[in-house]
Amino acid sequence: MSVTVLVGSQWGDEGKGKIVDILSENYDIVTRYQGGANAGHTVAIGDKQFILHLIPSGILREGVVCVIGNGVVIDPTALLEEIELLRKNNIEVDGRLFISHNAHLIMPYHKLLDSISESGENKIGTTGRGIGPCYIDKYARKGIKIVDLLNRKVLQEKIRENLKEKNNLLKKVYGHEELDVEEIIKQYVEFDKAIDKYIKDVPSFLNNAISEGKSILLEGAQGALLDVDHGTYPYVTSSSPTAGGACIGTGIPPTKIDSVVGIVKAYTTRVGNGPFPTELTNEEGEKLRTIGAEYGATTGRPRRCGWFDAFLVNYSAMINGIDSVAVTKLDVLGSFDELKVCVGYELNGKPVKSFPTDVERLSEVKPVYEILPGWNSDISKCSSYSELPSNTKDYLNFIAGKSGIKIKIISVGPKRQQTFFAE
Ligand code: GDP
Ligand code: IMO
Ligand code: MG
């Protein structure tokens, strides 16, 4: 039995949702550990497509228990909508979904402040889901937590206290109209009634489960390069998507983590602003976007697309301690004559030794490419490694070697059956 962390290895949208769904067949519990409804994890089952923002992608596997850890920031509206959507599809969450009493709540002013700060200069290109402002309040020790819902008096006091400050800020600094305190209190009391049954002491629940020999898959959101500490700051999210974040965001200690699986897209994408050395702003980038359907699962924004960056994935493998990798969207590369792979960077004509996360240097680096032949065929119907064209195998071996990763799973389409083990 094992405890596995699953992380995005690039800038998010690597196909985590699909691979969590595949792997969760063999796990008892799937737990989200950070982020919020900024995430959009897609799972395609038959003709249906589910986009999960807060509930772990394991919910689509019968019998799998799903947990939202303390590291996640919860938007009540998004959560209730998601529960409703699942119910409409005959997927019952009661008795299978648990939420940490220590998770923080996204409040209406978080979303408002997110959109106000994005309307000014120096935009990050956030998803507008209130993520940054909510984590700001968490670390400023002003946040409102799930546990606060359980005590109406405390809840009211905390909302009133926060609103005093936020309304001041909204009115005096931003010239925005004030928010209605009573309305917000009413809304969160209603939310409490709907979610009381899911609230749990998650660290005890998960650690007891481990003692009983149960297996746990920890589902990261976003990706390593969006990590607030290890990513391309300030063009990052406000949480810790890297593997270390899984311990903080759940209460499972590092000594109980057995392995880390990295999800690696066969090329690179990024949504929002910030440096992206292998970005293609030409027809090839457009081709990747069209064939790969690279539009945000949460916001619908077109994703920026570029060649595979082995230098970046090598850095990601190091900070996450990745043991094995699932390579996704390999099918998308099926109509290119040549494929470029970035094997390093140069800065002012000199090779860069280690991955620069500061935007000043990362914006200036020149990728060093090696060119590989494409395979010019549709591999989306392949169902085993041996069926792949030899050029595809060579591409996989090359990116694995240059990134220092071990590929275990290969994905050639959005569906469950378009997945197989690497040799
Ligand atoms: P996540 O945020 O990491 O879960 O990824 P997203 O769901 O935001 O984006 C991945 C997109 O690629 C989704 O639309 C998936 O259905 C799709 N997808 C996943 N794996 C594959 C694959 O191997 N090939 C193709 N063509 N699409 C894939
Ligand atoms: P999944 O889990 C891709 C990006 C935003 C923006 C930056 C900060 O689906 O891979 P935020 O709203 O978090 O304050 O935005 O992070 N971002 C993502 N990009 N996939 C995601 O999630 C993302 N979640 C946030 O585009 O650049
Ligand atoms: Mg996504």
Coordinates of C-alpha atoms and ligand atoms in Angstrom, one line a residue:
M1 CA 0.0 0.0 0.0
S2 CA 1.3 3.4 -0.8
V3 CA 1.1 7.1 -0.5
T4 CA 1.8 8.8 -3.9
V5 CA 2.1 12.4 -4.8
L6 CA 1.0 13.4 -8.3
V7 CA 2.4 16.7 -9.5
G8 CA 2.2 18.9 -12.7
S9 CA 5.8 19.2 -13.9
Q10 CA 5.5 22.3 -16.1
W11 CA 3.1 25.3 -16.0
G12 CA -0.1 23.3 -15.3
D13 CA -2.7 21.6 -17.6
E14 CA -0.4 18.7 -18.2
G15 CA -3.3 16.2 -18.0
K16 CA -3.3 15.6 -14.3
G17 CA -7.0 15.0 -14.2
K18 CA -6.8 12.2 -16.8
I19 CA -3.9 10.5 -15.1
V20 CA -5.4 10.8 -11.6
D21 CA -8.6 9.2 -12.9
I22 CA -6.5 6.3 -14.4
L23 CA -4.4 5.8 -11.3
S24 CA -7.2 6.2 -8.8
E25 CA -8.6 2.8 -9.8
N26 CA -5.8 1.4 -7.6
Y27 CA -6.1 3.8 -4.7
D28 CA -8.5 4.0 -1.7
I29 CA -8.4 7.7 -1.3
V30 CA -7.6 10.7 -3.5
T31 CA -6.8 14.0 -1.8
R32 CA -6.3 17.5 -3.3
Y33 CA -3.6 19.4 -1.3
Q34 CA -3.5 23.0 -2.6
G35 CA -4.9 25.6 -5.0
G36 CA -8.6 26.1 -5.5
A37 CA -11.1 26.6 -8.3
N38 CA -8.2 28.1 -10.4
A39 CA -7.6 24.5 -11.3
G40 CA -9.4 22.8 -14.2
H41 CA -8.8 19.0 -14.3
T42 CA -10.4 17.2 -17.2
V43 CA -11.5 13.6 -17.2
A44 CA -13.1 12.1 -20.3
I45 CA -15.2 9.1 -19.8
G46 CA -17.0 7.7 -22.8
D47 CA -18.7 10.6 -24.5
K48 CA -18.8 12.6 -21.3
Q49 CA -16.2 15.2 -20.2
F50 CA -16.0 16.3 -16.6
I51 CA -14.0 19.4 -15.6
L52 CA -13.2 19.3 -11.9
H53 CA -12.1 22.5 -10.1
L54 CA -12.1 21.5 -6.4
I55 CA -13.2 17.9 -6.0
P56 CA -10.4 15.4 -6.5
S57 CA -10.5 13.7 -9.9
G58 CA -10.9 10.3 -8.2
I59 CA -14.6 11.0 -7.6
L60 CA -15.4 9.4 -11.0
R61 CA -14.2 6.0 -9.8
E62 CA -16.8 4.2 -7.8
G63 CA -15.8 3.5 -4.2
V64 CA -12.8 5.9 -4.1
V65 CA -13.0 8.3 -1.1
C66 CA -12.1 12.0 -2.0
V67 CA -10.7 14.5 0.4
I68 CA -10.1 18.2 0.1
G69 CA -7.1 19.0 2.3
N70 CA -6.3 22.1 4.4
G71 CA -4.0 23.5 1.8
V72 CA -6.9 24.1 -0.6
V73 CA -8.9 27.4 -0.7
I74 CA -12.6 26.7 -1.1
D75 CA -15.0 28.8 -3.1
P76 CA -18.5 27.8 -1.8
T77 CA -20.3 28.6 -5.1
A78 CA -17.8 26.6 -7.1
L79 CA -18.0 23.6 -4.7
L80 CA -21.8 23.5 -4.6
E81 CA -21.9 23.8 -8.4
E82 CA -19.5 20.9 -8.8
I83 CA -21.4 18.7 -6.3
E84 CA -24.6 19.5 -8.2
L85 CA -23.0 18.7 -11.6
L86 CA -21.8 15.3 -10.4
R87 CA -25.2 14.5 -8.9
K88 CA -26.9 15.3 -12.2
N89 CA -24.6 12.7 -13.7
N90 CA -25.6 10.1 -11.1
I91 CA -22.3 10.4 -9.2
E92 CA -23.1 10.7 -5.5
V93 CA -20.6 12.5 -3.3
D94 CA -22.2 12.0 0.1
G95 CA -20.2 9.6 2.2
R96 CA -17.3 9.8 -0.3
L97 CA -16.3 13.5 0.0
F98 CA -14.6 15.0 3.0
I99 CA -13.3 18.5 3.5
S100 CA -10.7 19.6 6.0
H101 CA -11.9 21.8 8.8
N102 CA -8.7 23.8 8.4
A103 CA -9.2 24.7 4.7
H104 CA -9.7 28.4 4.1
L105 CA -12.7 29.9 2.4
I106 CA -12.7 32.1 -0.6
M107 CA -14.9 35.1 0.2
P108 CA -16.6 37.5 -2.3
Y109 CA -14.0 40.2 -1.5
H110 CA -11.2 37.9 -2.6
K111 CA -12.6 37.5 -6.1
L112 CA -13.3 41.2 -6.3
L113 CA -9.8 42.2 -5.1
D114 CA -8.3 39.6 -7.6
S115 CA -10.1 41.3 -10.5
I116 CA -9.3 44.8 -9.3
S117 CA -5.6 44.1 -9.0
E118 CA -5.6 42.4 -12.5
S119 CA -7.2 45.5 -14.0
G120 CA -4.2 47.6 -13.1
E121 CA -0.7 47.5 -14.4
N122 CA 1.7 44.5 -14.0
K123 CA -0.9 41.8 -14.6
I124 CA -0.1 38.2 -13.6
G125 CA -2.9 36.9 -15.8
T126 CA -4.7 35.1 -12.9
T127 CA -7.8 33.0 -13.3
G128 CA -9.7 35.6 -11.3
R129 CA -10.9 33.1 -8.8
G130 CA -9.7 35.0 -5.7
I131 CA -6.8 32.7 -5.1
G132 CA -4.1 35.2 -4.3
P133 CA -6.2 37.5 -2.0
C134 CA -7.4 34.4 -0.1
Y135 CA -3.9 33.1 0.6
I136 CA -2.8 36.6 1.5
D137 CA -5.5 36.6 4.3
K138 CA -4.4 33.1 5.3
Y139 CA -0.8 34.1 5.9
A140 CA -1.9 37.5 7.4
R141 CA -3.9 35.3 9.9
K142 CA -7.1 37.0 9.0
G143 CA -8.6 34.1 7.0
I144 CA -12.0 32.5 7.5
K145 CA -11.7 28.7 7.7
I146 CA -14.2 25.9 7.2
V147 CA -14.1 25.2 11.0
D148 CA -15.5 28.8 11.5
L149 CA -18.7 27.8 9.8
L150 CA -19.4 25.4 12.7
N151 CA -19.8 28.3 15.1
R152 CA -22.3 30.9 13.9
K153 CA -21.1 33.5 16.4
V154 CA -17.5 33.2 15.5
L155 CA -18.4 33.2 11.8
Q156 CA -20.4 36.4 12.0
E157 CA -17.7 38.1 14.1
K158 CA -15.0 37.1 11.6
I159 CA -16.9 38.2 8.6
R160 CA -17.8 41.5 10.2
E161 CA -14.2 42.1 11.2
N162 CA -12.9 41.3 7.7
L163 CA -15.5 43.4 6.0
K164 CA -14.6 46.4 8.1
E165 CA -11.1 46.3 6.6
K166 CA -12.1 45.2 3.1
N167 CA -14.8 47.8 2.7
N168 CA -12.4 50.5 3.8
L169 CA -9.9 49.3 1.2
L170 CA -12.5 48.9 -1.5
K171 CA -14.0 52.4 -0.9
K172 CA -11.0 54.5 0.0
V173 CA -8.3 53.0 -2.2
Y174 CA -10.2 51.6 -5.1
G175 CA -13.3 53.8 -5.2
H176 CA -15.5 50.7 -5.3
E177 CA -18.8 50.4 -3.6
E178 CA -18.9 48.6 -0.3
L179 CA -20.0 45.0 0.1
D180 CA -23.1 44.1 2.0
V181 CA -22.0 42.3 5.3
E182 CA -25.5 40.9 6.1
E183 CA -25.8 39.4 2.6
I184 CA -22.4 37.7 2.9
I185 CA -23.2 36.3 6.4
K186 CA -26.5 34.9 5.0
Q187 CA -24.7 33.3 2.0
Y188 CA -22.0 31.6 4.2
V189 CA -24.6 30.3 6.7
E190 CA -26.5 28.7 3.8
F191 CA -23.2 27.2 2.6
D192 CA -22.6 25.8 6.0
K193 CA -25.9 24.0 6.0
A194 CA -25.0 22.4 2.7
I195 CA -21.5 21.2 3.6
D196 CA -21.6 20.5 7.3
K197 CA -21.8 16.8 6.6
Y198 CA -18.5 16.8 4.7
I199 CA -16.3 18.5 7.3
K200 CA -13.6 16.3 8.8
D201 CA -10.4 16.2 10.8
V202 CA -8.4 15.4 7.8
P203 CA -4.9 14.8 9.2
S204 CA -6.3 12.2 11.7
F205 CA -8.5 10.6 8.9
L206 CA -5.6 10.3 6.5
N207 CA -3.0 9.2 9.0
N208 CA -5.4 6.5 10.4
A209 CA -6.1 5.4 6.9
I210 CA -2.3 5.0 6.3
S211 CA -2.0 3.0 9.5
E212 CA -4.8 0.7 8.3
G213 CA -2.8 0.0 5.1
K214 CA -5.0 2.1 2.8
S215 CA -3.4 3.8 -0.2
I216 CA -3.6 7.5 -0.9
L217 CA -3.1 9.5 -4.1
L218 CA -2.3 13.2 -3.4
E219 CA -3.5 15.3 -6.4
G220 CA -1.5 18.4 -7.1
A221 CA -3.1 21.3 -8.9
Q222 CA -1.2 23.8 -11.2
G223 CA 2.4 22.9 -11.9
A224 CA 5.9 23.1 -10.4
L225 CA 6.8 26.3 -12.4
L226 CA 3.7 28.0 -10.9
D227 CA 4.9 27.2 -7.3
V228 CA 5.1 30.4 -5.2
D229 CA 8.6 29.5 -4.0
H230 CA 10.1 27.4 -6.8
G231 CA 8.3 28.8 -9.9
T232 CA 8.8 31.8 -12.1
Y233 CA 7.8 34.4 -9.4
P234 CA 5.9 36.7 -9.6
Y235 CA 4.2 34.9 -12.5
V236 CA 3.1 32.0 -10.3
T237 CA 0.1 31.0 -8.3
S238 CA -0.1 31.7 -4.5
S239 CA 0.3 28.1 -3.2
S240 CA 2.8 25.2 -3.3
P241 CA 2.0 22.8 -6.1
T242 CA 5.4 21.0 -5.7
A243 CA 5.5 17.7 -3.9
G244 CA 6.5 19.3 -0.6
G245 CA 3.2 21.1 -0.6
A246 CA 1.4 17.7 -0.3
C247 CA 2.6 17.3 3.3
I248 CA 1.7 20.8 4.4
G249 CA -1.6 20.7 2.5
T250 CA -2.9 17.5 4.1
G251 CA -1.1 16.7 7.4
I252 CA 0.6 13.6 6.0
P253 CA 4.2 13.7 7.2
P254 CA 7.1 13.5 4.7
T255 CA 8.2 10.1 6.1
K256 CA 4.9 8.6 4.9
I257 CA 5.3 9.6 1.2
D258 CA 6.4 6.7 -0.8
S259 CA 6.6 8.1 -4.3
V260 CA 6.2 11.0 -6.6
V261 CA 4.6 10.8 -10.1
G262 CA 5.2 13.7 -12.4
I263 CA 2.8 14.6 -15.2
V264 CA 4.7 15.8 -18.3
K265 CA 3.1 17.2 -21.4
A266 CA 5.0 16.1 -24.6
Y267 CA 5.4 19.8 -25.4
T268 CA 5.0 22.9 -23.2
T269 CA 2.1 25.2 -22.5
R270 CA 1.4 28.2 -20.2
V271 CA -1.7 30.3 -19.5
G272 CA -1.3 33.8 -18.2
N273 CA 1.8 36.1 -18.3
G274 CA 5.5 35.4 -17.5
P275 CA 8.6 34.2 -19.4
F276 CA 8.4 31.1 -21.5
P277 CA 11.7 30.4 -23.3
T278 CA 10.4 27.7 -25.8
E279 CA 7.2 29.6 -26.7
L280 CA 6.2 29.5 -30.4
T281 CA 4.4 32.7 -31.4
N282 CA 4.2 31.5 -35.0
E283 CA 2.2 29.0 -37.1
E284 CA 3.7 26.0 -35.3
G285 CA 2.5 27.4 -32.0
E286 CA -1.0 27.9 -33.5
K287 CA -0.9 24.3 -34.8
L288 CA -0.1 22.9 -31.4
R289 CA -2.9 25.0 -29.9
T290 CA -5.4 23.8 -32.5
I291 CA -4.5 20.1 -32.5
G292 CA -4.0 20.0 -28.8
A293 CA -7.2 22.0 -28.1
E294 CA -5.1 24.2 -25.8
Y295 CA -7.7 26.4 -24.3
G296 CA -8.0 26.8 -20.5
A297 CA -10.4 24.4 -18.8
T298 CA -11.3 27.0 -16.2
T299 CA -11.2 30.3 -18.1
G300 CA -11.3 29.3 -21.8
R301 CA -8.2 31.4 -22.5
P302 CA -6.0 30.3 -25.3
R303 CA -2.9 28.6 -23.9
R304 CA 0.5 29.7 -25.0
C305 CA 2.3 26.8 -26.7
G306 CA 5.9 25.8 -27.4
W307 CA 8.5 23.0 -27.8
F308 CA 9.3 20.5 -25.0
D309 CA 11.8 22.0 -22.5
A310 CA 14.0 19.3 -21.1
F311 CA 16.0 21.8 -19.1
L312 CA 12.8 23.0 -17.3
V313 CA 11.5 19.4 -16.7
N314 CA 14.9 18.4 -15.3
Y315 CA 14.6 21.2 -12.8
S316 CA 11.1 20.2 -12.0
A317 CA 12.1 16.6 -11.5
M318 CA 14.8 17.8 -9.0
I319 CA 12.6 20.0 -6.8
N320 CA 9.7 17.5 -6.8
G321 CA 11.8 14.3 -6.4
I322 CA 9.9 12.7 -9.3
D323 CA 10.3 8.9 -9.4
S324 CA 8.3 8.2 -12.5
V325 CA 6.5 10.2 -15.2
A326 CA 3.3 10.0 -17.3
V327 CA 3.9 11.6 -20.7
T328 CA 0.6 13.1 -22.0
K329 CA -0.6 14.5 -25.3
L330 CA 2.0 12.6 -27.4
D331 CA -0.6 12.2 -30.1
V332 CA -0.7 16.0 -30.6
L333 CA 2.9 15.9 -32.1
G334 CA 1.8 13.5 -34.9
S335 CA 1.8 15.9 -37.8
F336 CA 5.2 17.7 -37.5
D337 CA 8.1 16.9 -39.8
E338 CA 10.5 17.9 -37.2
L339 CA 10.4 18.3 -33.5
K340 CA 12.6 20.6 -31.5
V341 CA 13.6 19.8 -27.9
C342 CA 15.2 22.4 -25.7
V343 CA 18.3 20.8 -24.0
G344 CA 19.6 23.9 -22.2
Y345 CA 19.7 27.7 -22.2
E346 CA 22.3 30.3 -23.2
L347 CA 22.6 33.7 -21.6
N348 CA 24.9 36.3 -23.2
G349 CA 26.4 33.6 -25.3
K350 CA 27.3 31.4 -22.3
P351 CA 25.6 28.2 -21.2
V352 CA 23.3 28.5 -18.2
K353 CA 24.2 26.0 -15.4
S354 CA 21.0 25.8 -13.5
F355 CA 17.4 26.7 -14.2
P356 CA 16.9 30.5 -13.6
T357 CA 13.5 31.1 -12.0
D358 CA 14.0 34.9 -11.8
V359 CA 12.0 36.5 -14.6
E360 CA 14.8 38.9 -15.5
R361 CA 17.2 36.1 -16.5
L362 CA 14.5 33.7 -17.7
S363 CA 13.2 36.3 -20.1
E364 CA 16.6 36.8 -21.6
V365 CA 17.8 33.2 -22.1
K366 CA 18.0 31.6 -25.6
P367 CA 17.0 28.0 -25.7
V368 CA 19.5 25.5 -27.2
Y369 CA 17.6 23.1 -29.4
E370 CA 18.2 19.6 -30.8
I371 CA 16.1 18.6 -33.7
L372 CA 14.4 15.2 -33.9
P373 CA 12.5 13.8 -36.9
G374 CA 8.7 13.7 -36.4
W375 CA 6.7 10.5 -37.0
N376 CA 3.9 12.0 -39.2
S377 CA 1.2 9.5 -38.2
D378 CA -1.8 9.3 -36.0
I379 CA -0.8 7.4 -32.8
S380 CA -4.1 8.1 -31.0
K381 CA -5.3 4.5 -31.6
C382 CA -2.1 2.8 -30.4
S383 CA -2.8 0.7 -27.3
S384 CA 0.7 -0.4 -26.4
Y385 CA 4.3 0.8 -26.5
S386 CA 5.3 -1.7 -29.1
E387 CA 2.7 -0.2 -31.6
L388 CA 4.4 3.2 -31.5
P389 CA 6.5 4.3 -34.5
S390 CA 10.2 4.1 -33.9
N391 CA 10.6 7.9 -34.2
T392 CA 8.1 8.3 -31.4
K393 CA 10.0 5.9 -29.2
D394 CA 13.2 7.8 -30.1
Y395 CA 11.5 11.1 -29.1
L396 CA 10.4 9.6 -25.7
N397 CA 13.9 8.2 -25.0
F398 CA 15.5 11.5 -25.9
I399 CA 13.2 13.7 -23.7
A400 CA 13.6 11.2 -20.9
G401 CA 17.4 11.2 -21.2
K402 CA 17.7 14.9 -21.4
S403 CA 15.2 15.6 -18.5
G404 CA 16.6 12.8 -16.3
I405 CA 13.1 11.2 -15.9
K406 CA 11.8 7.7 -16.1
I407 CA 8.7 7.4 -18.3
K408 CA 6.2 4.8 -17.0
I409 CA 2.9 5.9 -18.5
I410 CA 2.1 7.2 -22.0
S411 CA -1.1 9.0 -23.0
V412 CA -2.2 9.3 -26.6
G413 CA -5.6 10.9 -26.2
P414 CA -8.0 12.2 -23.6
K415 CA -9.8 8.9 -23.0
R416 CA -9.1 6.2 -20.4
Q417 CA -8.3 3.6 -23.0
Q418 CA -5.8 5.9 -24.8
T419 CA -3.2 5.1 -22.1
F420 CA -0.6 2.4 -21.7
F421 CA 2.6 1.6 -19.9
A422 CA 6.0 2.5 -21.4
E423 CA 8.4 -0.4 -21.8
Ligands
GDP1 P1 -4.9 19.3 -15.9 O1 -5.2 20.7 -15.4 O2 -3.5 19.0 -15.7 O3 -5.8 18.2 -15.4 O4 -5.1 19.3 -17.5 P2 -6.4 20.0 -18.2 O5 -7.6 19.1 -18.0 O6 -6.5 21.4 -17.9 O7 -5.9 19.9 -19.7 C1 -5.5 18.8 -20.4 C2 -6.4 18.6 -21.6 O8 -5.8 17.6 -22.5 C3 -7.8 18.1 -21.3 O9 -8.7 18.6 -22.3 C4 -7.7 16.6 -21.5 O10 -8.9 16.0 -21.8 C5 -6.7 16.5 -22.6 N1 -5.8 15.3 -22.6 C6 -5.3 14.7 -21.6 N2 -4.4 13.7 -22.0 C7 -4.4 13.8 -23.4 C8 -3.7 13.1 -24.4 O11 -2.9 12.3 -24.2 N3 -4.0 13.5 -25.7 C9 -4.9 14.5 -26.0 N4 -5.0 14.8 -27.3 N5 -5.6 15.2 -25.1 C10 -5.3 14.8 -23.8
IMO2 P1 -4.4 23.2 -13.4 O1 -4.6 22.6 -12.0 C1 -2.6 26.4 -15.7 C2 -2.0 30.3 -13.7 C3 -2.8 31.4 -14.1 C4 -1.9 32.6 -13.9 C5 -1.2 32.1 -12.5 C6 -1.8 32.8 -11.3 O2 -5.7 23.1 -14.2 O3 -3.2 22.8 -14.0 P2 -4.1 32.3 -10.0 O4 -5.6 32.4 -10.5 O5 -3.7 31.0 -9.5 O6 -3.8 33.4 -9.0 O7 -3.3 32.6 -11.3 O8 -1.4 30.7 -12.5 N1 -2.8 29.1 -13.3 C7 -2.9 28.0 -14.0 N2 -2.4 27.7 -15.2 N3 -3.3 25.5 -15.0 C8 -3.8 25.8 -13.8 O9 -4.4 24.8 -13.0 C9 -3.6 27.1 -13.3 N4 -4.0 27.7 -12.1 C10 -3.5 28.9 -12.1 O10 -3.1 31.3 -15.5 O11 -0.9 32.6 -14.8
MG3 MG -6.1 22.4 -16.1

